[in-house]
Coordinates of C-alpha atoms in Angstrom, one line a residue:
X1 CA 18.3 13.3 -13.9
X2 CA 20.9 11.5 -11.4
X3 CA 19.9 10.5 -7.8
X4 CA 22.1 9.5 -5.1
X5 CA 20.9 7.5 -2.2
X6 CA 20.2 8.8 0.9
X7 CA 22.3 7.7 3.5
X8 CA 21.6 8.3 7.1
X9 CA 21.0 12.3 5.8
X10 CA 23.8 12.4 3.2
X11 CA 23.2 12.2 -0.6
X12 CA 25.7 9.7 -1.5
X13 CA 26.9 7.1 -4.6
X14 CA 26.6 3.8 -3.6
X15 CA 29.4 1.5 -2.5
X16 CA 30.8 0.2 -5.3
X17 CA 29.2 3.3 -8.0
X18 CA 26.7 1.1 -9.3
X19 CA 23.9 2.9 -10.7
X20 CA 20.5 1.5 -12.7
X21 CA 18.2 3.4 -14.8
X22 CA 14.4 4.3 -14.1
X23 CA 12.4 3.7 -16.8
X24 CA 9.2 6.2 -17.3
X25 CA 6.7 3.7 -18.0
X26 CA 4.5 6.2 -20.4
X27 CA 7.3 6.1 -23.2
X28 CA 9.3 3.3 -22.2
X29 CA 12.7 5.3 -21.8
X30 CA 15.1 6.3 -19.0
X31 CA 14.0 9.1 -16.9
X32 CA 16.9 9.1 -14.2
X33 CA 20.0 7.4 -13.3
X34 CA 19.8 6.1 -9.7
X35 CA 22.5 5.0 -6.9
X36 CA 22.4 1.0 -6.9
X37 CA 22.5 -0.2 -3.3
X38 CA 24.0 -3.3 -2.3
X39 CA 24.5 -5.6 1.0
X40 CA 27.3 -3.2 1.8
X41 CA 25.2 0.1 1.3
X42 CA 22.7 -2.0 3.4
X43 CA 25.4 -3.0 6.0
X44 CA 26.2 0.8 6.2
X45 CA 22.3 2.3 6.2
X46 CA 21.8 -0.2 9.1
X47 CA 25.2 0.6 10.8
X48 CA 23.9 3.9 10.8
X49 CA 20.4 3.7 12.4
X50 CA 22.0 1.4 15.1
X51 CA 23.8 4.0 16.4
X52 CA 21.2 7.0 15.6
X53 CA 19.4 4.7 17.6
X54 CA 21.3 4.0 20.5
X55 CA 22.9 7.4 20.9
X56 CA 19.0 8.3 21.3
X57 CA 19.0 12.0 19.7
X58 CA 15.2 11.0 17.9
X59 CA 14.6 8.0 20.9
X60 CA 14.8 10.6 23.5
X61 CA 13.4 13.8 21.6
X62 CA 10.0 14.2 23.4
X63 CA 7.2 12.9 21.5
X64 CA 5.7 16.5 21.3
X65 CA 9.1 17.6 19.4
X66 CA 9.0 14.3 17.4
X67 CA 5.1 15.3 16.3
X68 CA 6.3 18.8 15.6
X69 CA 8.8 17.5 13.4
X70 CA 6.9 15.7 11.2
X71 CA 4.0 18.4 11.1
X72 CA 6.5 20.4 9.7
X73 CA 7.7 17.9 6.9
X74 CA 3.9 17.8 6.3
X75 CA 3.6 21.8 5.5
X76 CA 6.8 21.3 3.0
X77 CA 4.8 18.0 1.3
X78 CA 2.1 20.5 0.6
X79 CA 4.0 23.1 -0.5
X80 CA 5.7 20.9 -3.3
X81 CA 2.6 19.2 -4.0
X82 CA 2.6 19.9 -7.7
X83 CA 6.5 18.9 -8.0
X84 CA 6.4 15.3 -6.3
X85 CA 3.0 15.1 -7.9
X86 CA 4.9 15.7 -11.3
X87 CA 7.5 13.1 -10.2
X88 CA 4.9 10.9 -9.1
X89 CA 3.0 10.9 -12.3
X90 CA 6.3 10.2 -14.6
X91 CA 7.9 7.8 -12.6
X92 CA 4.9 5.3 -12.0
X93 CA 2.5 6.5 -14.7
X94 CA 0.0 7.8 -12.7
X95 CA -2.5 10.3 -14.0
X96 CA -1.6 13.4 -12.7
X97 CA -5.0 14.3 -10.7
X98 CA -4.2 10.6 -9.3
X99 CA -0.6 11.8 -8.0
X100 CA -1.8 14.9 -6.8
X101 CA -4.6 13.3 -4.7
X102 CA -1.9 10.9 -3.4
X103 CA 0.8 13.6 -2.3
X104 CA -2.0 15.0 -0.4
X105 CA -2.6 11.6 1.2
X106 CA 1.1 11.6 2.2
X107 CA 0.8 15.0 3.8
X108 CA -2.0 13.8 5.5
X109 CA -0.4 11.3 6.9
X110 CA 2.5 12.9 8.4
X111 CA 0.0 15.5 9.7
X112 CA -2.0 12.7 11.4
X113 CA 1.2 11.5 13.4
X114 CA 2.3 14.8 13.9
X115 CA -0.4 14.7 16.0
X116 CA -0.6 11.2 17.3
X117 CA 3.0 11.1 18.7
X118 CA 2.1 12.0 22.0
X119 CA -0.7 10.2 22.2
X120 CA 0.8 6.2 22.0
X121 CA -0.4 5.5 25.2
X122 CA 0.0 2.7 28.0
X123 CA -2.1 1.7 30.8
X124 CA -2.5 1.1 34.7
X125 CA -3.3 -2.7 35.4
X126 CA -5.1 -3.4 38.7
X127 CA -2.7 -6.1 40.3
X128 CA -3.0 -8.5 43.5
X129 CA 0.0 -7.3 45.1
X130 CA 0.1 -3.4 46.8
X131 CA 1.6 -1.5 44.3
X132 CA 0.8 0.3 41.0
X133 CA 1.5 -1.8 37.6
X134 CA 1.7 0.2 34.5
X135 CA 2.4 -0.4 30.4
X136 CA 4.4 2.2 28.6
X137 CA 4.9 1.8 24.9
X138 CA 9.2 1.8 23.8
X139 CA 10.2 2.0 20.4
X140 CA 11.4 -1.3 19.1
X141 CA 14.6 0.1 17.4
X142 CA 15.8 0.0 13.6
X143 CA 13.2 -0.9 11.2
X144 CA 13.6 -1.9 7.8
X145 CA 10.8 -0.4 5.5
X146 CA 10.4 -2.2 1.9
X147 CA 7.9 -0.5 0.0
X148 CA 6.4 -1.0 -3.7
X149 CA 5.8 0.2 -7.0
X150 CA 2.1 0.8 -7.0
X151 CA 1.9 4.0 -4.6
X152 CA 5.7 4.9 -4.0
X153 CA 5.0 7.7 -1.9
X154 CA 1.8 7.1 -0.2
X155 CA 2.6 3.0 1.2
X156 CA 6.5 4.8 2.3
X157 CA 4.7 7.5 4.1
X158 CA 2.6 4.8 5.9
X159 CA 5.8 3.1 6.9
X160 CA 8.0 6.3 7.6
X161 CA 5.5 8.1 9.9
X162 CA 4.3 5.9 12.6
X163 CA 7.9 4.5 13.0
X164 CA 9.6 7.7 13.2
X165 CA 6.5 9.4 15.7
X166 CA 7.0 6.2 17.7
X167 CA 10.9 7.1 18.2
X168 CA 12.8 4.7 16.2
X169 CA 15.4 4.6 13.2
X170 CA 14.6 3.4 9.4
X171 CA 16.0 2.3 6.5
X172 CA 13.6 2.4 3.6
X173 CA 13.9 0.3 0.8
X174 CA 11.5 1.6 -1.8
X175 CA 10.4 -0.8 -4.7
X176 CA 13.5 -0.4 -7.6
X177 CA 11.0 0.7 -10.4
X178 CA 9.9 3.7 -8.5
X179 CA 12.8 5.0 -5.7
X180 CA 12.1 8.6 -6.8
X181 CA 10.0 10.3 -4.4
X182 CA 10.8 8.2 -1.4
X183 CA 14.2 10.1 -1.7
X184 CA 12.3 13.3 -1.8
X185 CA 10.3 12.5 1.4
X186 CA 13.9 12.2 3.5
X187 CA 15.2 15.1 2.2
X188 CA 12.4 16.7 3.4
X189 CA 12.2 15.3 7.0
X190 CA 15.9 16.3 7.3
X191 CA 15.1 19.7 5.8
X192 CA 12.7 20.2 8.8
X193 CA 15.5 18.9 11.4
X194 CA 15.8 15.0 11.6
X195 CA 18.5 14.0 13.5
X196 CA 21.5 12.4 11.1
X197 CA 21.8 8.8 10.6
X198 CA 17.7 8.6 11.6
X199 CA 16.3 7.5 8.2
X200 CA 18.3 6.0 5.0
X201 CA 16.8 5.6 1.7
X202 CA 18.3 2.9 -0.6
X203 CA 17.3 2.1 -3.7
X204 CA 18.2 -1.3 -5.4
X205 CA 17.4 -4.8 -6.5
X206 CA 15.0 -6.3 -3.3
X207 CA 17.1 -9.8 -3.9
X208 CA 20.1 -8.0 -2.7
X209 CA 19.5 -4.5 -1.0
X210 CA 16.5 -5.4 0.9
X211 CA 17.9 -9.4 1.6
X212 CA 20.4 -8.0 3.5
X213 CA 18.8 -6.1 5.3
X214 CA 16.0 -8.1 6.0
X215 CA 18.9 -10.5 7.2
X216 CA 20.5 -8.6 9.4
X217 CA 20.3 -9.4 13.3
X218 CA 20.2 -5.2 14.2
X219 CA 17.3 -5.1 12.3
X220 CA 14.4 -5.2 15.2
X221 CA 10.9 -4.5 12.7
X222 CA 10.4 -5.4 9.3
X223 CA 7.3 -3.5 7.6
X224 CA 7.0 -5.1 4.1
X225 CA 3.8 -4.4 1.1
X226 CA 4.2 -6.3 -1.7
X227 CA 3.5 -9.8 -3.2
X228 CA 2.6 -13.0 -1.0
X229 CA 5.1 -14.8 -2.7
X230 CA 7.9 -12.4 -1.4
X231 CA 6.2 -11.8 1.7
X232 CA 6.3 -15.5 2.8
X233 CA 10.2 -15.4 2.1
X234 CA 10.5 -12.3 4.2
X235 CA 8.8 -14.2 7.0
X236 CA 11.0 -17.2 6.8
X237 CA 13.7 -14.9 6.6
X238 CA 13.3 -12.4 9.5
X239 CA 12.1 -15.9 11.6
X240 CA 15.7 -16.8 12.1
X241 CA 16.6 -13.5 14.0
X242 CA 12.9 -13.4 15.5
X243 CA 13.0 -10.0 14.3
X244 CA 9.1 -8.4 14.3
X245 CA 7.3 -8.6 11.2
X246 CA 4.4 -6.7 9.6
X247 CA 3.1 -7.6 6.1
X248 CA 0.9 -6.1 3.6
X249 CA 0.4 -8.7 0.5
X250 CA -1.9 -9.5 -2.3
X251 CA -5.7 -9.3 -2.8
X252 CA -8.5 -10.7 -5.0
X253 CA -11.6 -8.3 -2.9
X254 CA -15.3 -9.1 -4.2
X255 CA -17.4 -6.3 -5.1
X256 CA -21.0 -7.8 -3.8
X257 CA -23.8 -5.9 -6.2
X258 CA -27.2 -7.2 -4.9
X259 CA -30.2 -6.8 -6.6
X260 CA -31.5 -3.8 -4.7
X261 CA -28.2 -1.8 -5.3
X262 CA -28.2 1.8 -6.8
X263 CA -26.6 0.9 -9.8
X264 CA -26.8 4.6 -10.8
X265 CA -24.0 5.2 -7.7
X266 CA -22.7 1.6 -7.6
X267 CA -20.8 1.1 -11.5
X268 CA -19.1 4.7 -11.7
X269 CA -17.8 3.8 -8.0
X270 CA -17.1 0.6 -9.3
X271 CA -15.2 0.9 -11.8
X272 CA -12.4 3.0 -10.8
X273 CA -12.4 -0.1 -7.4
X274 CA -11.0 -2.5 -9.8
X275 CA -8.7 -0.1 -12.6
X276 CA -7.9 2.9 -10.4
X277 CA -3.9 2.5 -11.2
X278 CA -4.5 0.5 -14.0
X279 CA -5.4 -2.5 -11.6
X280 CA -2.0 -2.1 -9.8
X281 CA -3.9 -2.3 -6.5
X282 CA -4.1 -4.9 -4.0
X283 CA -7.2 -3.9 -2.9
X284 CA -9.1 -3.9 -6.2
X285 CA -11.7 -5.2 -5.9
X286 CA -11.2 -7.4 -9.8
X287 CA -14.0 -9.7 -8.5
X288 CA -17.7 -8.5 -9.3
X289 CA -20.6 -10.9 -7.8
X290 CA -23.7 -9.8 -9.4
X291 CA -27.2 -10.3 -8.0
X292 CA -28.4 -12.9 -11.3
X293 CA -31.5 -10.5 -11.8
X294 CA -29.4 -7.3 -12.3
X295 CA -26.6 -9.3 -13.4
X296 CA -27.7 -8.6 -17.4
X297 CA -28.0 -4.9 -16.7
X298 CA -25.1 -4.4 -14.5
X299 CA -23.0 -6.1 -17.0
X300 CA -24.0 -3.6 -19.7
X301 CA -23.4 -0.3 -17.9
X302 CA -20.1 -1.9 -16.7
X303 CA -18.9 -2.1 -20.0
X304 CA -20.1 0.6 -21.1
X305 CA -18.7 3.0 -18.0
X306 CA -14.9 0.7 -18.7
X307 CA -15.3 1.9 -22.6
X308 CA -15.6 5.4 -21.7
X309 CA -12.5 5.3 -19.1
X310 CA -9.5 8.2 -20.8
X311 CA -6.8 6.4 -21.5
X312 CA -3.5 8.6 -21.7
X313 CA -0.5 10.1 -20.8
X314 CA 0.2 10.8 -17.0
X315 CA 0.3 14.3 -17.5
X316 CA -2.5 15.2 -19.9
X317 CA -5.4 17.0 -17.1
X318 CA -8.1 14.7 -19.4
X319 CA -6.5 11.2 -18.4
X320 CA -7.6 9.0 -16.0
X321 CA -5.8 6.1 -16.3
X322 CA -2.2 5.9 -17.2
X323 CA 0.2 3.2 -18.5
X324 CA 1.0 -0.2 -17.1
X325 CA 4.3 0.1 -14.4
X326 CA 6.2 -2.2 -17.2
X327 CA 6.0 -4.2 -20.6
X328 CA 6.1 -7.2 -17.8
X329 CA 3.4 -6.4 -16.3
X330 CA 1.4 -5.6 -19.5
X331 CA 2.5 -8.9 -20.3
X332 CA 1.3 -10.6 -17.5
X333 CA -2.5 -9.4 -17.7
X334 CA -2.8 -9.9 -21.3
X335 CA -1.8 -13.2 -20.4
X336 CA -4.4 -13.7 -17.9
X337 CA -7.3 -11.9 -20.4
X338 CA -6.9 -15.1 -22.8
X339 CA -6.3 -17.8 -19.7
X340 CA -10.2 -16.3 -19.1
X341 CA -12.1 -16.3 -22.6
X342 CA -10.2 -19.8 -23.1
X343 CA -12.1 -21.1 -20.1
X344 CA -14.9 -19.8 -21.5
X345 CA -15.7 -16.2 -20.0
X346 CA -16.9 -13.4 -22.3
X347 CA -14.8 -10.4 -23.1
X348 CA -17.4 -7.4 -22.8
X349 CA -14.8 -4.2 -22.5
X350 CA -11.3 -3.5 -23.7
X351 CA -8.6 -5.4 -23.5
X352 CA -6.3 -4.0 -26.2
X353 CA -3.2 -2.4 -26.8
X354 CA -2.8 1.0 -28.0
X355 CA -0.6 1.9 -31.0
X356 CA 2.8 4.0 -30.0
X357 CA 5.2 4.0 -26.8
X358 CA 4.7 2.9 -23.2
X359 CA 3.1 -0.1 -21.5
X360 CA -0.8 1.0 -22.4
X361 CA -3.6 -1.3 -22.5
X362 CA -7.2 -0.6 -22.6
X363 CA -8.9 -1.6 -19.5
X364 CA -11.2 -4.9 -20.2
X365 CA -14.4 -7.1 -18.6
X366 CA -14.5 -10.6 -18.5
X367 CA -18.4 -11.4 -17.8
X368 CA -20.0 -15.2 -17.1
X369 CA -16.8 -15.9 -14.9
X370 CA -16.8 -19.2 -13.3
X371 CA -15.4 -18.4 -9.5
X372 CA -12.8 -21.8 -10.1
X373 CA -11.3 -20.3 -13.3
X374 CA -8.0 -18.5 -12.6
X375 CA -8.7 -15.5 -13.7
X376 CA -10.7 -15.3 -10.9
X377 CA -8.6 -17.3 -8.3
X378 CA -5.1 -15.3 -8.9
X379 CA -4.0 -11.7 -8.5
X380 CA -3.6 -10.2 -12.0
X381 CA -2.4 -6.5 -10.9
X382 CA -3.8 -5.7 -14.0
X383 CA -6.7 -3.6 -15.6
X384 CA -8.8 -7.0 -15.7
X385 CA -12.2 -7.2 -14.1
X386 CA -14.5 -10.5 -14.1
X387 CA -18.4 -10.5 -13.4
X388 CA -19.8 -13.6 -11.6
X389 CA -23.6 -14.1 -10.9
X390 CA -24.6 -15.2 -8.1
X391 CA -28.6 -16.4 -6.8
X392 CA -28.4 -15.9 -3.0
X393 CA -26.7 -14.1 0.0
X394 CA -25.0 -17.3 1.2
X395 CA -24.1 -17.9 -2.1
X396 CA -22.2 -14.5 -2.5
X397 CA -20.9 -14.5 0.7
X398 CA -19.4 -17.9 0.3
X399 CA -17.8 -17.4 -3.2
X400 CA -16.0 -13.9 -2.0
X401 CA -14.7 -15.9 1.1
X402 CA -13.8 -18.9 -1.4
X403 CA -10.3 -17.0 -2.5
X404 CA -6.7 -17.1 -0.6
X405 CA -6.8 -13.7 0.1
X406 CA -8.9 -11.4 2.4
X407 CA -7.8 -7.6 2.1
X408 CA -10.7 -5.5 0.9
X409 CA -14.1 -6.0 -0.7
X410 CA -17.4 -4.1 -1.0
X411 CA -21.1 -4.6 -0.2
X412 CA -24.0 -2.9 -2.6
X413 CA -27.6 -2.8 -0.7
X414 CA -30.2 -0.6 0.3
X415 CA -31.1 -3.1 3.0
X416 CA -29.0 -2.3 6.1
X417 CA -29.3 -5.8 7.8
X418 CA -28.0 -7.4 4.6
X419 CA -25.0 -5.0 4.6
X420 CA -24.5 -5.9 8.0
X421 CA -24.8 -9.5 8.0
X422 CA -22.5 -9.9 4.6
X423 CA -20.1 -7.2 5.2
X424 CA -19.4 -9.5 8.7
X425 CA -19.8 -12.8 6.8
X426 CA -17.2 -11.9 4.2
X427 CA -13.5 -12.8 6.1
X428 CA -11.7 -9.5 4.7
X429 CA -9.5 -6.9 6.9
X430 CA -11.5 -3.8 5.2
X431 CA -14.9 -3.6 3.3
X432 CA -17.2 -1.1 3.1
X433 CA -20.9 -0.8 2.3
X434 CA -22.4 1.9 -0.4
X435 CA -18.8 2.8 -1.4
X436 CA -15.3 1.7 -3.1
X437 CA -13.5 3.3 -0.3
X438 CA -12.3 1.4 3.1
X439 CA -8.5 2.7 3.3
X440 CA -8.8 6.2 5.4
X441 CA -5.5 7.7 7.6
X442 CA -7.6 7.5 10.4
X443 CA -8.5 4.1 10.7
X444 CA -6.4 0.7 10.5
X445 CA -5.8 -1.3 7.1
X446 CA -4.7 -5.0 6.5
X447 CA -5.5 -8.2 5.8
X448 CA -7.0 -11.8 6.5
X449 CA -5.3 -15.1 5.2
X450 CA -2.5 -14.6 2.8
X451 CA -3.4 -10.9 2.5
X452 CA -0.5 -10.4 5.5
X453 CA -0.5 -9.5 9.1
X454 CA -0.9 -6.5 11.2
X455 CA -2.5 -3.2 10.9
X456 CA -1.3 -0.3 9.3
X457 CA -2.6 3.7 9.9
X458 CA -4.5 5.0 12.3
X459 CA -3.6 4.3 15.8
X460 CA -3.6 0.8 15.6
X461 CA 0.2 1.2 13.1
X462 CA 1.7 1.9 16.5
X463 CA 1.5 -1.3 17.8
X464 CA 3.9 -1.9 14.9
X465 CA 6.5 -0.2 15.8
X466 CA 6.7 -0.4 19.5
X467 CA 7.5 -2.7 22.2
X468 CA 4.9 -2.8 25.6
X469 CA 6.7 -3.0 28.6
X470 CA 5.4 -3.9 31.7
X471 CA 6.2 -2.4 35.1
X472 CA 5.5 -2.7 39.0
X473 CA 5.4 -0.5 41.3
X474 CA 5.9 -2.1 44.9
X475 CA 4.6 -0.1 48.0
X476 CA 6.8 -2.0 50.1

């Protein structure tokens, strides 16, 4: 399979005909030969949505036309559900239930802001002088979308949608392990009618590709989900052209189980918080405090729910979790597995390494975590779950806040005041109570502390990608 970039509507080679191979992470060969972008592909993607954007064919086009638009891309989504699923499934070595439910998420979202384009609203101010003072919302003008690994199509669909229903011009930089079905979402949108030069996709190495265009001064809005590390150097970056930033960056979420909890409900739900994706998830919550008289109990079932967990190829209808994104990153939470039984945890689950291709590992429990050790201070991305007792509320509420991060997190209780009071006590940008889910279309996602800045979906994303502009109306 060979894939050009997608440049401003056109499949294309890249500048100089560099091309780099993506690897299927469930045998550990090629699977396609992609267009390698560079500064110059970058220069040209950007030149590109400059003028789309000043010309004004999408700035213009009526936010009820821009919301039909993407409605439509959202029919074709569901139509070739099974195809980028497929894609999906081989290129990041996702089970292929998991990529299905995903697609669906991305034509969800397009639906949702199908919808929602005409309804980015201002306001009228009361104001001393006679006269009528009003807000309208502008778009902000070419925004450079960097997207990772872990949910290609779902986080670029998050980025794509809002900006485009708000009236501006992207470039998408999707992560280099996984360009795949990024490229299939712009065909798509120019299928349905997208004005040319509106949206570039451009695969290639972030130190290059997305520097540049992170560094260039007609880049208005960068939207950018991936590590803190990288998104601190984002920041400094886009700082010197004061260019608007959003980020979306690591997590270490707690998963509070107090002693009242359903356990029946809460370790199936669980379990797939911390290793759905094989733990690639910045919201997994890979931090378990456990109310110290269920702690013994909840320990066992955990284990014993993690043991029973299909491991297997992305394509097999019986797996549920797939391979690691790389031999790296296999690598890397092995690694972390021994940093934790040498500080003295105890490995209750998994942990090893199937025999054969690909970047498998069994998913595996630390229990009797100290909340210091770093297994339970850093972001593993990595099927690696630790148990921590705790004796008291405070106690849980201030070990879960004790952590550089703040993204998601949830609360186990039958007692409603208790889920109140810790779900508010716990600084994170999403938690939920009785449940593993807190990421929905509909509502806004993000983070606290180094977890990033601004809000994603739901209405809230279009604050993002627009500028307020103030204006008065004299009646004299």
């Amino acid at each position: 399979m060979t894939e050009l970039m997608n440049l401003g509507g056109e499949r294309v080679d890249a500048a100089d005909g560099a091309t780099f191979e993506v690897v299927e992470p469930s045998i550990g060969t090629p699977m396609a030969e992609v267009a390698k972008g560079s500064p110059e592909d970058a220069r040209r993607a950007v030149e590109l949505a400059e003028r789309a954007f000043e010309d004004g064919a999408w700035r213009r086009t009526s936010a009820r036309e821009r919301g039909r638009l993407l409605t439509q891309a959202s029919f074709l989504i569901r139509d070739r559900q099974e195809e980028l699923a497929r894609l999906e499934a081989r290129n990041g070595g996702k089970p292929i239930s998991s990529a299905r439910a995903e697609i669906d998420i991305v034509a969800n979202v397009f639906e949702y802001w199908g919808g929602a384009a005409n309804k980015v609203l201002g306001e009228s101010i009361p104001i001393m002088p006679p006269g009528i003072d009003v807000t309208i919302r502008e778009p902000v003008g070419v925004c450079a979308l960097i997207t990772p690994w872990n949910f290609p199509a779902v986080i670029a669909s998050w980025k794509i949608a809002p900006a485009l229903a708000c009236g501006n011009t992207a470039v998408v930089k999707p992560a280099t392990q996984t360009p795949l079905t990024a490229l299939s979402i712009a065909d798509i949108l120019y299928e349905v009618g997208l004005p040319e030069g509106t949206l570039s996709v451009l695969p290639g190495p972030g130190s290059t590709t997305a520097g540049a265009l992170i560094a260039d001064p007609r880049v208005a809005k960068i939207s950018f989900t991936g590590s803190t590390e990288v998104g601190t150097a984002v920041m400094q970056e886009a700082a010197k052209n004061i260019a608007r930033v959003s980020l979306e960056l690591g997590g270490k979420s707690a998963n509070v189980v107090f002693d009242d909890a359903d356990l029946d409900v809460c370790v199936p739900k669980s379990i797939w918080s911390v290793f759905d994706n094989a733990g690639q998830d910045c919201c997994a919550r890979s931090r378990a405090f456990v109310h110290r008289p269920v702690y013994d109990e909840f320990v066992e079932r955990f284990a014993a729910a993690t043991e029973s967990i299909a491991v297997g190829e992305p394509l097999d209808e019986a797996t549920e979790m797939g391979p690691l994104i790389s031999e790296g990153q296999r690598a890397t939470s092995l690694q972390y597995l021994a940093l934790g039984e040498g500080a003295g945890a105890r490995r209750v689950a998994g942990g090893d390494v199937p025999e054969g291709p690909g970047y498998f590992m069994r998913p595996a429990v630390l229990a009797d975590v100290a909340n210091d050790m770093r297994v339970a201070r850093e972001e593993i991305f990595g099927p690696v779950a630790c148990v921590i007792p705790f004796d008291t509320e405070e106690e849980a509420i201030r070990m879960a806040n004790d952590s550089p991060y703040g993204l998601s997190g949830s609360v186990w209780t039958r007692d409603l005041g208790r889920g109140i009071r810790v779900a508010k006590g716990i600084r994170t940008g999403v938690i939920s109570v009785n449940s593993s889910s807190s990421v929905f279309t509909e509502a806004p996602f993000g983070g606290y502390k180094q977890s990033g800045m601004g809000r994603e979906m739901g209405m809230h994303a279009a604050a993002l990608y627009t500028e307020v502009k103030n204006i008065y109306l004299s009646e004299e």
